[in-house]
Amino acid sequence: MSSDSGVAHPLSRSLRDWQHHLRERLRVVSDQPEQEARWLLAAALGLDATALLRNALLPISADQGAQIAALLVRRLAGVPLAYCLGEWSFYGLDLRVSPEVLIPRPDTETLVTLALEGLAEEGAVRVLDLGTGSGAIALAIALARPQAEVWAVEHSPAALRVARANGALLAPRVHWVEGDWYAPLDGALGFDRIVANPPYLADDDPHLPDLHHEPRDALVAGPRGLECLERIIAGAYERLSTSGMLLLEHGPDQGAAVRRLLGNAGFRAVQTRCDLAGRERVSSGTRI
């Protein structure tokens, strides 16, 4: 028996049968097919992990089977798991994601951790997240520092809708602003931290074919890959308070270039931190 989507249904349609079916089909696209099968079932049926374990013999209706099969078709077509599920975890937060935003990655958690270092837990501090996408960085900082005033700028209206939806779910105070980098902000605003995970791939980056499901304008900066980083650095100094910090995620081969740009812009205490894989990932500088 098969669905309109062309993905064979298990002859017996219990939850356990579907889990076995998904596990076997997902082996061609996943190195953790059993876990992915559980996640897809949970997303399609609205069940949590405990319910999946306790209801192995739960009968699955034809409509539910069609929903499961549709998710499987997308995953087998190479759609990232996060987009199939419609959510992803970042810094302990469950965030909505869609093809309008980049999928939050563990590498970017390094940026959040460094931004929080030395940032007062009490008192008036102001943080700016440029190119917020799903809102992952802004929301992680806002929840870790409830007293902070967090601003998040995004040029894509579709991405900003995702960020606002995440903000509504998680409920911290964040000022969501549509626009291009610093342009929509009041010039009188000063910040203790400016953070960004901007586009930093070059037009011909060899990784782009593997990322074709994600928004290209959130990945590609231009011919050299440094164009967005240059614009952010050029405008940051005058936006920072004394002793304020600029922290930027970048590619593992861009550390030296970003440090040079920060030094030329007048920043001091310029340094680069590595991600969990030991690759140069986040560079920062301080306004003196």
CSV table of C-alpha atoms in Angstrom, one decimal:
chain,number,residue,atom,x,y,z
A,1,MET,CA,0.0,0.0,0.0
A,2,SER,CA,1.4,3.5,-0.8
A,3,SER,CA,0.4,7.1,-0.2
A,4,ASP,CA,-0.1,9.7,-2.8
A,5,SER,CA,3.4,10.9,-1.9
A,6,GLY,CA,4.9,7.7,-3.2
A,7,VAL,CA,6.3,6.6,0.2
A,8,ALA,CA,5.2,3.1,1.1
A,9,HIS,CA,3.0,2.8,4.2
A,10,PRO,CA,3.6,-0.1,6.7
A,11,LEU,CA,0.9,-2.8,6.2
A,12,SER,CA,0.1,-2.5,9.9
A,13,ARG,CA,-0.3,1.1,10.9
A,14,SER,CA,0.6,1.0,14.6
A,15,LEU,CA,3.0,3.6,16.0
A,16,ARG,CA,5.6,0.9,16.4
A,17,ASP,CA,5.2,-0.1,12.7
A,18,TRP,CA,5.6,3.4,11.5
A,19,GLN,CA,8.7,3.9,13.7
A,20,HIS,CA,10.3,0.8,12.2
A,21,HIS,CA,9.4,1.9,8.7
A,22,LEU,CA,10.8,5.4,9.1
A,23,ARG,CA,14.0,4.1,10.7
A,24,GLU,CA,14.7,1.9,7.7
A,25,ARG,CA,13.9,4.5,5.1
A,26,LEU,CA,15.9,7.2,6.9
A,27,ARG,CA,19.1,5.3,6.8
A,28,VAL,CA,20.0,6.7,3.4
A,29,VAL,CA,20.0,10.3,4.7
A,30,SER,CA,20.8,10.1,8.4
A,31,ASP,CA,23.5,8.7,10.7
A,32,GLN,CA,20.9,8.6,13.5
A,33,PRO,CA,17.8,7.2,11.8
A,34,GLU,CA,16.1,5.9,14.9
A,35,GLN,CA,16.3,9.2,16.6
A,36,GLU,CA,15.1,11.0,13.5
A,37,ALA,CA,12.2,8.6,13.2
A,38,ARG,CA,11.1,9.5,16.7
A,39,TRP,CA,11.4,13.2,16.1
A,40,LEU,CA,9.4,13.0,12.9
A,41,LEU,CA,6.7,11.0,14.5
A,42,ALA,CA,6.5,13.4,17.5
A,43,ALA,CA,6.2,16.3,15.1
A,44,ALA,CA,3.5,14.7,13.0
A,45,LEU,CA,1.4,13.3,15.9
A,46,GLY,CA,2.0,16.0,18.5
A,47,LEU,CA,3.4,13.5,21.0
A,48,ASP,CA,6.4,13.8,23.3
A,49,ALA,CA,9.1,11.3,23.7
A,50,THR,CA,7.5,9.6,26.7
A,51,ALA,CA,4.2,9.2,24.8
A,52,LEU,CA,6.0,7.6,21.9
A,53,LEU,CA,7.6,5.0,24.2
A,54,ARG,CA,4.4,4.3,26.1
A,55,ASN,CA,2.0,3.9,23.1
A,56,ALA,CA,3.9,1.6,20.8
A,57,LEU,CA,0.7,-0.1,19.7
A,58,LEU,CA,-1.3,3.1,19.2
A,59,PRO,CA,-3.2,2.8,15.9
A,60,ILE,CA,-2.3,5.5,13.4
A,61,SER,CA,-5.1,6.8,11.2
A,62,ALA,CA,-4.9,7.2,7.4
A,63,ASP,CA,-4.8,11.0,7.9
A,64,GLN,CA,-2.0,10.7,10.5
A,65,GLY,CA,-0.2,8.3,8.2
A,66,ALA,CA,-0.4,10.8,5.4
A,67,GLN,CA,1.2,13.5,7.6
A,68,ILE,CA,4.0,11.2,8.6
A,69,ALA,CA,4.6,10.2,5.0
A,70,ALA,CA,4.7,13.8,3.9
A,71,LEU,CA,7.4,14.6,6.4
A,72,LEU,CA,9.3,11.5,5.3
A,73,VAL,CA,9.2,12.6,1.7
A,74,ARG,CA,10.7,16.0,2.5
A,75,ARG,CA,13.4,14.4,4.6
A,76,LEU,CA,14.3,11.9,1.9
A,77,ALA,CA,14.5,14.8,-0.5
A,78,GLY,CA,17.3,16.3,1.5
A,79,VAL,CA,15.3,18.9,3.4
A,80,PRO,CA,17.1,19.6,6.7
A,81,LEU,CA,15.6,17.9,9.7
A,82,ALA,CA,15.1,21.2,11.5
A,83,TYR,CA,12.8,22.4,8.7
A,84,CYS,CA,10.9,19.2,8.6
A,85,LEU,CA,10.3,19.5,12.3
A,86,GLY,CA,9.6,23.2,12.3
A,87,GLU,CA,11.8,23.8,15.4
A,88,TRP,CA,15.3,23.3,16.6
A,89,SER,CA,17.2,23.6,19.9
A,90,PHE,CA,19.8,26.3,20.6
A,91,TYR,CA,21.4,27.2,23.9
A,92,GLY,CA,18.7,25.2,25.7
A,93,LEU,CA,15.9,27.0,23.9
A,94,ASP,CA,13.3,25.4,21.6
A,95,LEU,CA,13.0,27.7,18.6
A,96,ARG,CA,10.7,27.8,15.6
A,97,VAL,CA,12.6,27.6,12.3
A,98,SER,CA,11.5,27.8,8.7
A,99,PRO,CA,13.3,28.1,5.3
A,100,GLU,CA,13.2,31.9,5.8
A,101,VAL,CA,15.9,31.6,8.5
A,102,LEU,CA,19.2,29.8,9.1
A,103,ILE,CA,19.1,26.8,11.3
A,104,PRO,CA,20.8,27.7,14.6
A,105,ARG,CA,24.0,25.8,15.0
A,106,PRO,CA,26.1,24.8,18.0
A,107,ASP,CA,29.0,26.9,16.7
A,108,THR,CA,27.0,30.0,17.3
A,109,GLU,CA,26.5,29.1,21.0
A,110,THR,CA,30.2,30.1,21.4
A,111,LEU,CA,29.2,33.7,20.4
A,112,VAL,CA,26.4,33.8,23.0
A,113,THR,CA,28.7,32.4,25.8
A,114,LEU,CA,31.4,35.0,25.0
A,115,ALA,CA,28.8,37.8,24.9
A,116,LEU,CA,27.5,36.9,28.3
A,117,GLU,CA,31.0,36.9,29.9
A,118,GLY,CA,31.4,40.0,32.0
A,119,LEU,CA,27.9,41.2,31.1
A,120,ALA,CA,26.3,42.3,34.4
A,121,GLU,CA,23.4,40.3,35.5
A,122,GLU,CA,21.9,43.3,37.3
A,123,GLY,CA,21.7,46.9,36.2
A,124,ALA,CA,21.2,48.7,32.9
A,125,VAL,CA,23.0,47.0,30.1
A,126,ARG,CA,22.1,47.2,26.4
A,127,VAL,CA,22.8,44.6,23.8
A,128,LEU,CA,22.4,44.7,20.0
A,129,ASP,CA,22.1,41.6,17.8
A,130,LEU,CA,22.5,42.4,14.1
A,131,GLY,CA,21.0,40.1,11.5
A,132,THR,CA,19.0,38.2,14.1
A,133,GLY,CA,17.4,35.7,11.8
A,134,SER,CA,15.3,33.3,14.0
A,135,GLY,CA,16.1,35.5,17.0
A,136,ALA,CA,18.3,32.7,18.5
A,137,ILE,CA,21.2,34.9,19.8
A,138,ALA,CA,19.0,37.8,21.0
A,139,LEU,CA,16.6,35.5,22.9
A,140,ALA,CA,19.4,33.4,24.5
A,141,ILE,CA,21.0,36.6,25.8
A,142,ALA,CA,17.7,38.1,26.9
A,143,LEU,CA,16.8,35.0,28.8
A,144,ALA,CA,20.2,34.8,30.4
A,145,ARG,CA,20.2,38.5,31.4
A,146,PRO,CA,16.6,39.4,32.1
A,147,GLN,CA,17.6,42.9,33.2
A,148,ALA,CA,19.3,43.6,29.9
A,149,GLU,CA,17.7,45.8,27.2
A,150,VAL,CA,18.1,43.7,24.0
A,151,TRP,CA,17.7,45.0,20.5
A,152,ALA,CA,17.5,42.8,17.4
A,153,VAL,CA,17.7,44.0,13.8
A,154,GLU,CA,16.8,41.9,10.7
A,155,HIS,CA,16.5,43.1,7.1
A,156,SER,CA,14.2,40.2,6.0
A,157,PRO,CA,10.5,40.7,6.9
A,158,ALA,CA,9.9,36.9,6.7
A,159,ALA,CA,12.8,36.1,9.0
A,160,LEU,CA,11.7,38.8,11.4
A,161,ARG,CA,8.3,37.3,11.6
A,162,VAL,CA,9.9,34.0,12.7
A,163,ALA,CA,12.0,35.9,15.3
A,164,ARG,CA,8.9,37.7,16.7
A,165,ALA,CA,7.1,34.4,16.9
A,166,ASN,CA,9.9,32.9,18.9
A,167,GLY,CA,9.9,36.0,21.1
A,168,ALA,CA,6.2,35.7,21.7
A,169,LEU,CA,6.7,32.0,22.8
A,170,LEU,CA,9.7,32.6,25.1
A,171,ALA,CA,8.5,36.0,26.3
A,172,PRO,CA,11.7,38.0,27.1
A,173,ARG,CA,11.8,41.7,26.4
A,174,VAL,CA,13.4,42.2,23.0
A,175,HIS,CA,13.0,45.2,20.6
A,176,TRP,CA,12.6,43.7,17.2
A,177,VAL,CA,13.5,46.1,14.4
A,178,GLU,CA,13.4,45.7,10.6
A,179,GLY,CA,16.2,47.2,8.6
A,180,ASP,CA,19.7,47.0,7.3
A,181,TRP,CA,22.3,46.7,10.1
A,182,TYR,CA,22.5,50.0,12.0
A,183,ALA,CA,20.3,52.0,9.6
A,184,PRO,CA,16.9,51.7,11.5
A,185,LEU,CA,18.4,52.5,14.9
A,186,ASP,CA,18.2,55.8,16.7
A,187,GLY,CA,21.7,57.3,16.5
A,188,ALA,CA,21.5,58.1,20.3
A,189,LEU,CA,21.4,54.5,21.3
A,190,GLY,CA,24.6,53.1,22.8
A,191,PHE,CA,25.3,49.5,23.5
A,192,ASP,CA,27.5,47.5,25.9
A,193,ARG,CA,27.6,44.6,23.5
A,194,ILE,CA,27.1,44.3,19.7
A,195,VAL,CA,26.9,40.7,18.5
A,196,ALA,CA,26.4,39.3,15.0
A,197,ASN,CA,26.4,36.1,13.1
A,198,PRO,CA,26.3,37.8,9.6
A,199,PRO,CA,26.6,36.2,6.2
A,200,TYR,CA,30.3,35.4,5.7
A,201,LEU,CA,30.5,32.9,2.8
A,202,ALA,CA,31.9,34.0,-0.6
A,203,ASP,CA,29.8,33.7,-3.7
A,204,ASP,CA,31.8,30.6,-4.8
A,205,ASP,CA,32.1,28.9,-1.4
A,206,PRO,CA,32.2,25.1,-2.0
A,207,HIS,CA,29.9,24.5,0.9
A,208,LEU,CA,26.9,26.3,-0.7
A,209,PRO,CA,25.5,23.4,-2.6
A,210,ASP,CA,25.0,21.5,0.7
A,211,LEU,CA,23.2,24.6,2.1
A,212,HIS,CA,20.8,25.2,-0.8
A,213,HIS,CA,17.7,24.7,1.4
A,214,GLU,CA,18.7,27.7,3.6
A,215,PRO,CA,18.3,31.3,2.7
A,216,ARG,CA,21.2,32.4,0.5
A,217,ASP,CA,21.2,36.0,1.6
A,218,ALA,CA,21.8,34.9,5.1
A,219,LEU,CA,24.8,32.9,4.1
A,220,VAL,CA,26.6,34.8,1.3
A,221,ALA,CA,28.3,38.2,1.9
A,222,GLY,CA,29.7,38.8,-1.5
A,223,PRO,CA,32.7,37.9,-3.7
A,224,ARG,CA,35.2,37.8,-0.7
A,225,GLY,CA,32.9,36.7,2.1
A,226,LEU,CA,34.0,39.7,4.3
A,227,GLU,CA,31.6,42.4,3.0
A,228,CYS,CA,29.0,42.1,5.8
A,229,LEU,CA,31.7,41.8,8.5
A,230,GLU,CA,33.4,45.0,7.2
A,231,ARG,CA,30.1,47.0,7.3
A,232,ILE,CA,29.4,45.9,10.8
A,233,ILE,CA,32.9,46.7,12.1
A,234,ALA,CA,32.9,50.1,10.3
A,235,GLY,CA,29.8,51.2,12.1
A,236,ALA,CA,30.3,49.6,15.5
A,237,TYR,CA,32.8,51.8,17.3
A,238,GLU,CA,30.5,54.9,17.5
A,239,ARG,CA,27.6,52.7,18.7
A,240,LEU,CA,29.4,51.2,21.6
A,241,SER,CA,29.7,52.6,25.1
A,242,THR,CA,33.2,52.9,26.7
A,243,SER,CA,34.5,49.4,27.3
A,244,GLY,CA,31.7,48.0,25.1
A,245,MET,CA,32.5,45.0,23.0
A,246,LEU,CA,31.9,43.9,19.5
A,247,LEU,CA,31.7,40.1,18.9
A,248,LEU,CA,31.5,38.5,15.5
A,249,GLU,CA,31.0,35.0,14.3
A,250,HIS,CA,33.0,34.2,11.1
A,251,GLY,CA,34.4,31.4,9.1
A,252,PRO,CA,37.3,29.4,10.4
A,253,ASP,CA,39.6,30.8,7.8
A,254,GLN,CA,38.6,34.4,8.4
A,255,GLY,CA,40.0,35.0,11.9
A,256,ALA,CA,43.2,36.9,10.8
A,257,ALA,CA,41.2,39.1,8.4
A,258,VAL,CA,38.6,40.0,11.1
A,259,ARG,CA,41.3,40.7,13.7
A,260,ARG,CA,43.0,43.1,11.2
A,261,LEU,CA,39.7,44.9,10.5
A,262,LEU,CA,39.0,45.3,14.2
A,263,GLY,CA,42.4,46.7,14.9
A,264,ASN,CA,42.2,49.1,12.0
A,265,ALA,CA,38.8,50.3,13.3
A,266,GLY,CA,40.4,51.3,16.6
A,267,PHE,CA,39.4,48.3,18.7
A,268,ARG,CA,41.6,47.1,21.5
A,269,ALA,CA,42.0,43.7,23.2
A,270,VAL,CA,41.3,42.1,19.9
A,271,GLN,CA,41.1,38.3,20.1
A,272,THR,CA,39.6,35.2,18.5
A,273,ARG,CA,38.0,32.2,20.3
A,274,CYS,CA,37.6,28.7,18.9
A,275,ASP,CA,34.4,26.7,18.7
A,276,LEU,CA,34.1,23.2,20.2
A,277,ALA,CA,35.8,21.7,17.2
A,278,GLY,CA,38.9,23.9,17.8
A,279,ARG,CA,38.3,26.2,14.8
A,280,GLU,CA,38.6,29.9,14.9
A,281,ARG,CA,35.0,31.1,15.2
A,282,VAL,CA,34.4,34.3,17.1
A,283,SER,CA,36.5,37.4,17.1
A,284,SER,CA,36.0,40.4,19.4
A,285,GLY,CA,37.3,43.8,20.2
A,286,THR,CA,36.7,46.4,22.9
A,287,ARG,CA,36.2,50.1,22.6
A,288,ILE,CA,38.5,51.9,25.0
